[in-house]
Amino acid sequence: QVQLVESGGGSVQAGGSLTLSCKASGFIDRSSRMGWFRLASDKQREEVARFKCDGTTTYADSVKGRFTISQDSAENTLYLQMTSLKTEDTAVYYCAKIGCAGLAWWVDSYGKGTQVTVSS
């Protein structure tokens, strides 16, 4: 079973930057991908950025141009660089292991999350 451990969250002022990390351990099959999701108060969990099944990246419109997802496959580590942070980015950020089959994808598991708080 894969374990996902996020780190790097914290409190920052609007306009600031943070980089989240997610260390994956355990067996990760080659068809799997990784991504970031977030859950803000009184909202449903939403996709932030992920690696698609074809290996390309996709971002939520709300973070395009500000967030960058990357990974170090050798270290089984996923990153999310967040710049120009806004108060509406405040949420618990979750790393996710994503299953792929053709064009279909789904979330296999989430980490426990890391809190990001952006103040004005």
mmCIF file with all atom_site columns, C-alpha atoms in Angstrom:
data_model
loop_
_atom_site.group_PDB
_atom_site.id
_atom_site.type_symbol
_atom_site.label_atom_id
_atom_site.label_alt_id
_atom_site.label_comp_id
_atom_site.label_asym_id
_atom_site.label_entity_id
_atom_site.label_seq_id
_atom_site.pdbx_PDB_ins_code
_atom_site.Cartn_x
_atom_site.Cartn_y
_atom_site.Cartn_z
_atom_site.occupancy
_atom_site.B_iso_or_equiv
_atom_site.pdbx_formal_charge
_atom_site.auth_seq_id
_atom_site.auth_comp_id
_atom_site.auth_asym_id
_atom_site.auth_atom_id
_atom_site.pdbx_PDB_model_num
ATOM 1   C CA . GLN A 1 1   ? 0.000   0.000  0.000   1.00 0.00 ? 1   GLN A CA 1
ATOM 2   C CA . VAL A 1 2   ? 1.250   3.461  -0.883  1.00 0.00 ? 2   VAL A CA 1
ATOM 3   C CA . GLN A 1 3   ? 1.724   6.039  1.832   1.00 0.00 ? 3   GLN A CA 1
ATOM 4   C CA . LEU A 1 4   ? 1.630   9.716  0.963   1.00 0.00 ? 4   LEU A CA 1
ATOM 5   C CA . VAL A 1 5   ? 3.072   12.278 3.344   1.00 0.00 ? 5   VAL A CA 1
ATOM 6   C CA . GLU A 1 6   ? 2.665   15.967 2.620   1.00 0.00 ? 6   GLU A CA 1
ATOM 7   C CA . SER A 1 7   ? 4.802   18.749 4.033   1.00 0.00 ? 7   SER A CA 1
ATOM 8   C CA . GLY A 1 8   ? 5.547   22.400 3.454   1.00 0.00 ? 8   GLY A CA 1
ATOM 9   C CA . GLY A 1 9   ? 2.274   23.965 4.439   1.00 0.00 ? 9   GLY A CA 1
ATOM 10  C CA . GLY A 1 10  ? 2.111   27.005 6.661   1.00 0.00 ? 10  GLY A CA 1
ATOM 11  C CA . SER A 1 11  ? 0.921   30.563 7.000   1.00 0.00 ? 11  SER A CA 1
ATOM 12  C CA . VAL A 1 12  ? 1.863   33.229 4.512   1.00 0.00 ? 12  VAL A CA 1
ATOM 13  C CA . GLN A 1 13  ? 0.686   36.677 3.522   1.00 0.00 ? 13  GLN A CA 1
ATOM 14  C CA . ALA A 1 14  ? -1.137  37.282 0.292   1.00 0.00 ? 14  ALA A CA 1
ATOM 15  C CA . GLY A 1 15  ? 1.312   37.578 -2.558  1.00 0.00 ? 15  GLY A CA 1
ATOM 16  C CA . GLY A 1 16  ? 3.727   35.194 -0.915  1.00 0.00 ? 16  GLY A CA 1
ATOM 17  C CA . SER A 1 17  ? 4.935   31.762 -1.956  1.00 0.00 ? 17  SER A CA 1
ATOM 18  C CA . LEU A 1 18  ? 5.065   28.246 -0.590  1.00 0.00 ? 18  LEU A CA 1
ATOM 19  C CA . THR A 1 19  ? 6.245   24.936 -1.937  1.00 0.00 ? 19  THR A CA 1
ATOM 20  C CA . LEU A 1 20  ? 4.489   21.767 -0.886  1.00 0.00 ? 20  LEU A CA 1
ATOM 21  C CA . SER A 1 21  ? 6.104   18.348 -1.027  1.00 0.00 ? 21  SER A CA 1
ATOM 22  C CA . CYS A 1 22  ? 4.626   14.872 -1.017  1.00 0.00 ? 22  CYS A CA 1
ATOM 23  C CA . LYS A 1 23  ? 6.788   11.862 -0.347  1.00 0.00 ? 23  LYS A CA 1
ATOM 24  C CA . ALA A 1 24  ? 5.352   8.593  -1.602  1.00 0.00 ? 24  ALA A CA 1
ATOM 25  C CA . SER A 1 25  ? 6.472   5.272  -0.219  1.00 0.00 ? 25  SER A CA 1
ATOM 26  C CA . GLY A 1 26  ? 5.479   1.758  -1.096  1.00 0.00 ? 26  GLY A CA 1
ATOM 27  C CA . PHE A 1 27  ? 4.791   0.197  -4.470  1.00 0.00 ? 27  PHE A CA 1
ATOM 28  C CA . ILE A 1 28  ? 3.758   2.634  -7.167  1.00 0.00 ? 28  ILE A CA 1
ATOM 29  C CA . ASP A 1 29  ? 2.902   1.015  -10.477 1.00 0.00 ? 29  ASP A CA 1
ATOM 30  C CA . ARG A 1 30  ? 4.024   2.677  -13.663 1.00 0.00 ? 30  ARG A CA 1
ATOM 31  C CA . SER A 1 31  ? 0.499   3.521  -14.776 1.00 0.00 ? 31  SER A CA 1
ATOM 32  C CA . SER A 1 32  ? -0.137  5.643  -11.681 1.00 0.00 ? 32  SER A CA 1
ATOM 33  C CA . ARG A 1 33  ? 0.064   9.393  -11.638 1.00 0.00 ? 33  ARG A CA 1
ATOM 34  C CA . MET A 1 34  ? 0.088   11.969 -8.866  1.00 0.00 ? 34  MET A CA 1
ATOM 35  C CA . GLY A 1 35  ? -1.753  15.170 -8.171  1.00 0.00 ? 35  GLY A CA 1
ATOM 36  C CA . TRP A 1 36  ? -2.751  17.841 -5.684  1.00 0.00 ? 36  TRP A CA 1
ATOM 37  C CA . PHE A 1 37  ? -6.227  18.541 -4.389  1.00 0.00 ? 37  PHE A CA 1
ATOM 38  C CA . ARG A 1 38  ? -7.467  20.962 -1.756  1.00 0.00 ? 38  ARG A CA 1
ATOM 39  C CA . LEU A 1 39  ? -10.334 21.327 0.655   1.00 0.00 ? 39  LEU A CA 1
ATOM 40  C CA . ALA A 1 40  ? -11.378 24.737 1.896   1.00 0.00 ? 40  ALA A CA 1
ATOM 41  C CA . SER A 1 41  ? -13.910 25.416 4.616   1.00 0.00 ? 41  SER A CA 1
ATOM 42  C CA . ASP A 1 42  ? -17.487 25.012 3.469   1.00 0.00 ? 42  ASP A CA 1
ATOM 43  C CA . LYS A 1 43  ? -16.388 23.744 0.059   1.00 0.00 ? 43  LYS A CA 1
ATOM 44  C CA . GLN A 1 44  ? -15.950 20.416 -1.645  1.00 0.00 ? 44  GLN A CA 1
ATOM 45  C CA . ARG A 1 45  ? -12.507 19.013 -2.290  1.00 0.00 ? 45  ARG A CA 1
ATOM 46  C CA . GLU A 1 46  ? -11.266 20.309 -5.614  1.00 0.00 ? 46  GLU A CA 1
ATOM 47  C CA . GLU A 1 47  ? -8.534  19.383 -8.014  1.00 0.00 ? 47  GLU A CA 1
ATOM 48  C CA . VAL A 1 48  ? -5.632  21.834 -8.015  1.00 0.00 ? 48  VAL A CA 1
ATOM 49  C CA . ALA A 1 49  ? -3.096  20.275 -10.357 1.00 0.00 ? 49  ALA A CA 1
ATOM 50  C CA . ARG A 1 50  ? -2.243  16.797 -11.508 1.00 0.00 ? 50  ARG A CA 1
ATOM 51  C CA . PHE A 1 51  ? -0.322  14.730 -13.946 1.00 0.00 ? 51  PHE A CA 1
ATOM 52  C CA . LYS A 1 52  ? -2.695  13.369 -16.544 1.00 0.00 ? 52  LYS A CA 1
ATOM 53  C CA . CYS A 1 53  ? -2.573  9.790  -17.732 1.00 0.00 ? 53  CYS A CA 1
ATOM 54  C CA . ASP A 1 54  ? -0.534  10.848 -20.753 1.00 0.00 ? 54  ASP A CA 1
ATOM 55  C CA . GLY A 1 55  ? 2.035   12.474 -18.484 1.00 0.00 ? 55  GLY A CA 1
ATOM 56  C CA . THR A 1 56  ? 1.116   16.068 -19.236 1.00 0.00 ? 56  THR A CA 1
ATOM 57  C CA . THR A 1 57  ? -0.063  18.439 -16.531 1.00 0.00 ? 57  THR A CA 1
ATOM 58  C CA . THR A 1 58  ? -3.374  20.118 -15.935 1.00 0.00 ? 58  THR A CA 1
ATOM 59  C CA . TYR A 1 59  ? -4.306  22.934 -13.564 1.00 0.00 ? 59  TYR A CA 1
ATOM 60  C CA . ALA A 1 60  ? -7.460  24.387 -12.131 1.00 0.00 ? 60  ALA A CA 1
ATOM 61  C CA . ASP A 1 61  ? -8.276  27.701 -13.785 1.00 0.00 ? 61  ASP A CA 1
ATOM 62  C CA . SER A 1 62  ? -7.986  29.434 -10.425 1.00 0.00 ? 62  SER A CA 1
ATOM 63  C CA . VAL A 1 63  ? -4.298  28.537 -10.073 1.00 0.00 ? 63  VAL A CA 1
ATOM 64  C CA . LYS A 1 64  ? -3.049  28.642 -13.658 1.00 0.00 ? 64  LYS A CA 1
ATOM 65  C CA . GLY A 1 65  ? 0.021   30.797 -14.004 1.00 0.00 ? 65  GLY A CA 1
ATOM 66  C CA . ARG A 1 66  ? 0.588   30.819 -10.248 1.00 0.00 ? 66  ARG A CA 1
ATOM 67  C CA . PHE A 1 67  ? 1.094   27.154 -9.280  1.00 0.00 ? 67  PHE A CA 1
ATOM 68  C CA . THR A 1 68  ? 3.471   24.622 -10.783 1.00 0.00 ? 68  THR A CA 1
ATOM 69  C CA . ILE A 1 69  ? 3.343   20.874 -10.238 1.00 0.00 ? 69  ILE A CA 1
ATOM 70  C CA . SER A 1 70  ? 6.491   18.833 -10.622 1.00 0.00 ? 70  SER A CA 1
ATOM 71  C CA . GLN A 1 71  ? 7.914   15.531 -9.518  1.00 0.00 ? 71  GLN A CA 1
ATOM 72  C CA . ASP A 1 72  ? 11.181  13.824 -8.796  1.00 0.00 ? 72  ASP A CA 1
ATOM 73  C CA . SER A 1 73  ? 10.533  10.267 -9.889  1.00 0.00 ? 73  SER A CA 1
ATOM 74  C CA . ALA A 1 74  ? 13.807  9.001  -8.504  1.00 0.00 ? 74  ALA A CA 1
ATOM 75  C CA . GLU A 1 75  ? 12.828  10.263 -5.053  1.00 0.00 ? 75  GLU A CA 1
ATOM 76  C CA . ASN A 1 76  ? 9.105   9.455  -5.411  1.00 0.00 ? 76  ASN A CA 1
ATOM 77  C CA . THR A 1 77  ? 8.389   13.043 -4.439  1.00 0.00 ? 77  THR A CA 1
ATOM 78  C CA . LEU A 1 78  ? 5.731   15.353 -5.803  1.00 0.00 ? 78  LEU A CA 1
ATOM 79  C CA . TYR A 1 79  ? 5.918   19.124 -5.495  1.00 0.00 ? 79  TYR A CA 1
ATOM 80  C CA . LEU A 1 80  ? 3.571   22.054 -5.784  1.00 0.00 ? 80  LEU A CA 1
ATOM 81  C CA . GLN A 1 81  ? 5.169   25.470 -6.124  1.00 0.00 ? 81  GLN A CA 1
ATOM 82  C CA . MET A 1 82  ? 2.656   28.134 -5.214  1.00 0.00 ? 82  MET A CA 1
ATOM 83  C CA . THR A 1 83  ? 3.292   31.787 -5.939  1.00 0.00 ? 83  THR A CA 1
ATOM 84  C CA . SER A 1 84  ? 1.207   34.947 -5.776  1.00 0.00 ? 84  SER A CA 1
ATOM 85  C CA . LEU A 1 85  ? -0.903  33.296 -3.136  1.00 0.00 ? 85  LEU A CA 1
ATOM 86  C CA . LYS A 1 86  ? -4.379  34.644 -2.500  1.00 0.00 ? 86  LYS A CA 1
ATOM 87  C CA . THR A 1 87  ? -6.586  34.388 0.559   1.00 0.00 ? 87  THR A CA 1
ATOM 88  C CA . GLU A 1 88  ? -8.873  32.095 -1.418  1.00 0.00 ? 88  GLU A CA 1
ATOM 89  C CA . ASP A 1 89  ? -6.020  29.603 -1.693  1.00 0.00 ? 89  ASP A CA 1
ATOM 90  C CA . THR A 1 90  ? -6.426  28.895 2.021   1.00 0.00 ? 90  THR A CA 1
ATOM 91  C CA . ALA A 1 91  ? -7.210  25.198 2.353   1.00 0.00 ? 91  ALA A CA 1
ATOM 92  C CA . VAL A 1 92  ? -5.902  21.817 3.366   1.00 0.00 ? 92  VAL A CA 1
ATOM 93  C CA . TYR A 1 93  ? -3.847  20.520 0.463   1.00 0.00 ? 93  TYR A CA 1
ATOM 94  C CA . TYR A 1 94  ? -3.815  16.815 -0.261  1.00 0.00 ? 94  TYR A CA 1
ATOM 95  C CA . CYS A 1 95  ? -1.460  14.770 -2.308  1.00 0.00 ? 95  CYS A CA 1
ATOM 96  C CA . ALA A 1 96  ? -3.165  12.042 -4.297  1.00 0.00 ? 96  ALA A CA 1
ATOM 97  C CA . LYS A 1 97  ? -2.165  8.855  -6.042  1.00 0.00 ? 97  LYS A CA 1
ATOM 98  C CA . ILE A 1 98  ? -4.113  8.603  -9.259  1.00 0.00 ? 98  ILE A CA 1
ATOM 99  C CA . GLY A 1 99  ? -4.977  5.484  -11.179 1.00 0.00 ? 99  GLY A CA 1
ATOM 100 C CA . CYS A 1 100 ? -5.108  5.491  -14.963 1.00 0.00 ? 100 CYS A CA 1
ATOM 101 C CA . ALA A 1 101 ? -6.689  3.222  -17.546 1.00 0.00 ? 101 ALA A CA 1
ATOM 102 C CA . GLY A 1 102 ? -6.823  4.646  -21.049 1.00 0.00 ? 102 GLY A CA 1
ATOM 103 C CA . LEU A 1 103 ? -8.445  8.053  -20.754 1.00 0.00 ? 103 LEU A CA 1
ATOM 104 C CA . ALA A 1 104 ? -10.104 7.246  -17.447 1.00 0.00 ? 104 ALA A CA 1
ATOM 105 C CA . TRP A 1 105 ? -8.567  8.309  -14.164 1.00 0.00 ? 105 TRP A CA 1
ATOM 106 C CA . TRP A 1 106 ? -9.498  8.158  -10.508 1.00 0.00 ? 106 TRP A CA 1
ATOM 107 C CA . VAL A 1 107 ? -7.995  8.872  -7.115  1.00 0.00 ? 107 VAL A CA 1
ATOM 108 C CA . ASP A 1 108 ? -6.693  5.755  -5.415  1.00 0.00 ? 108 ASP A CA 1
ATOM 109 C CA . SER A 1 109 ? -5.691  7.431  -2.178  1.00 0.00 ? 109 SER A CA 1
ATOM 110 C CA . TYR A 1 110 ? -4.973  10.731 -0.476  1.00 0.00 ? 110 TYR A CA 1
ATOM 111 C CA . GLY A 1 111 ? -2.400  11.755 2.054   1.00 0.00 ? 111 GLY A CA 1
ATOM 112 C CA . LYS A 1 112 ? -3.424  13.303 5.353   1.00 0.00 ? 112 LYS A CA 1
ATOM 113 C CA . GLY A 1 113 ? -3.015  16.812 4.021   1.00 0.00 ? 113 GLY A CA 1
ATOM 114 C CA . THR A 1 114 ? -1.123  19.953 4.934   1.00 0.00 ? 114 THR A CA 1
ATOM 115 C CA . GLN A 1 115 ? -2.717  23.243 5.899   1.00 0.00 ? 115 GLN A CA 1
ATOM 116 C CA . VAL A 1 116 ? -2.033  26.378 3.861   1.00 0.00 ? 116 VAL A CA 1
ATOM 117 C CA . THR A 1 117 ? -3.307  29.640 5.284   1.00 0.00 ? 117 THR A CA 1
ATOM 118 C CA . VAL A 1 118 ? -3.029  32.871 3.325   1.00 0.00 ? 118 VAL A CA 1
ATOM 119 C CA . SER A 1 119 ? -3.759  36.105 5.167   1.00 0.00 ? 119 SER A CA 1
ATOM 120 C CA . SER A 1 120 ? -4.459  39.524 3.737   1.00 0.00 ? 120 SER A CA 1
#
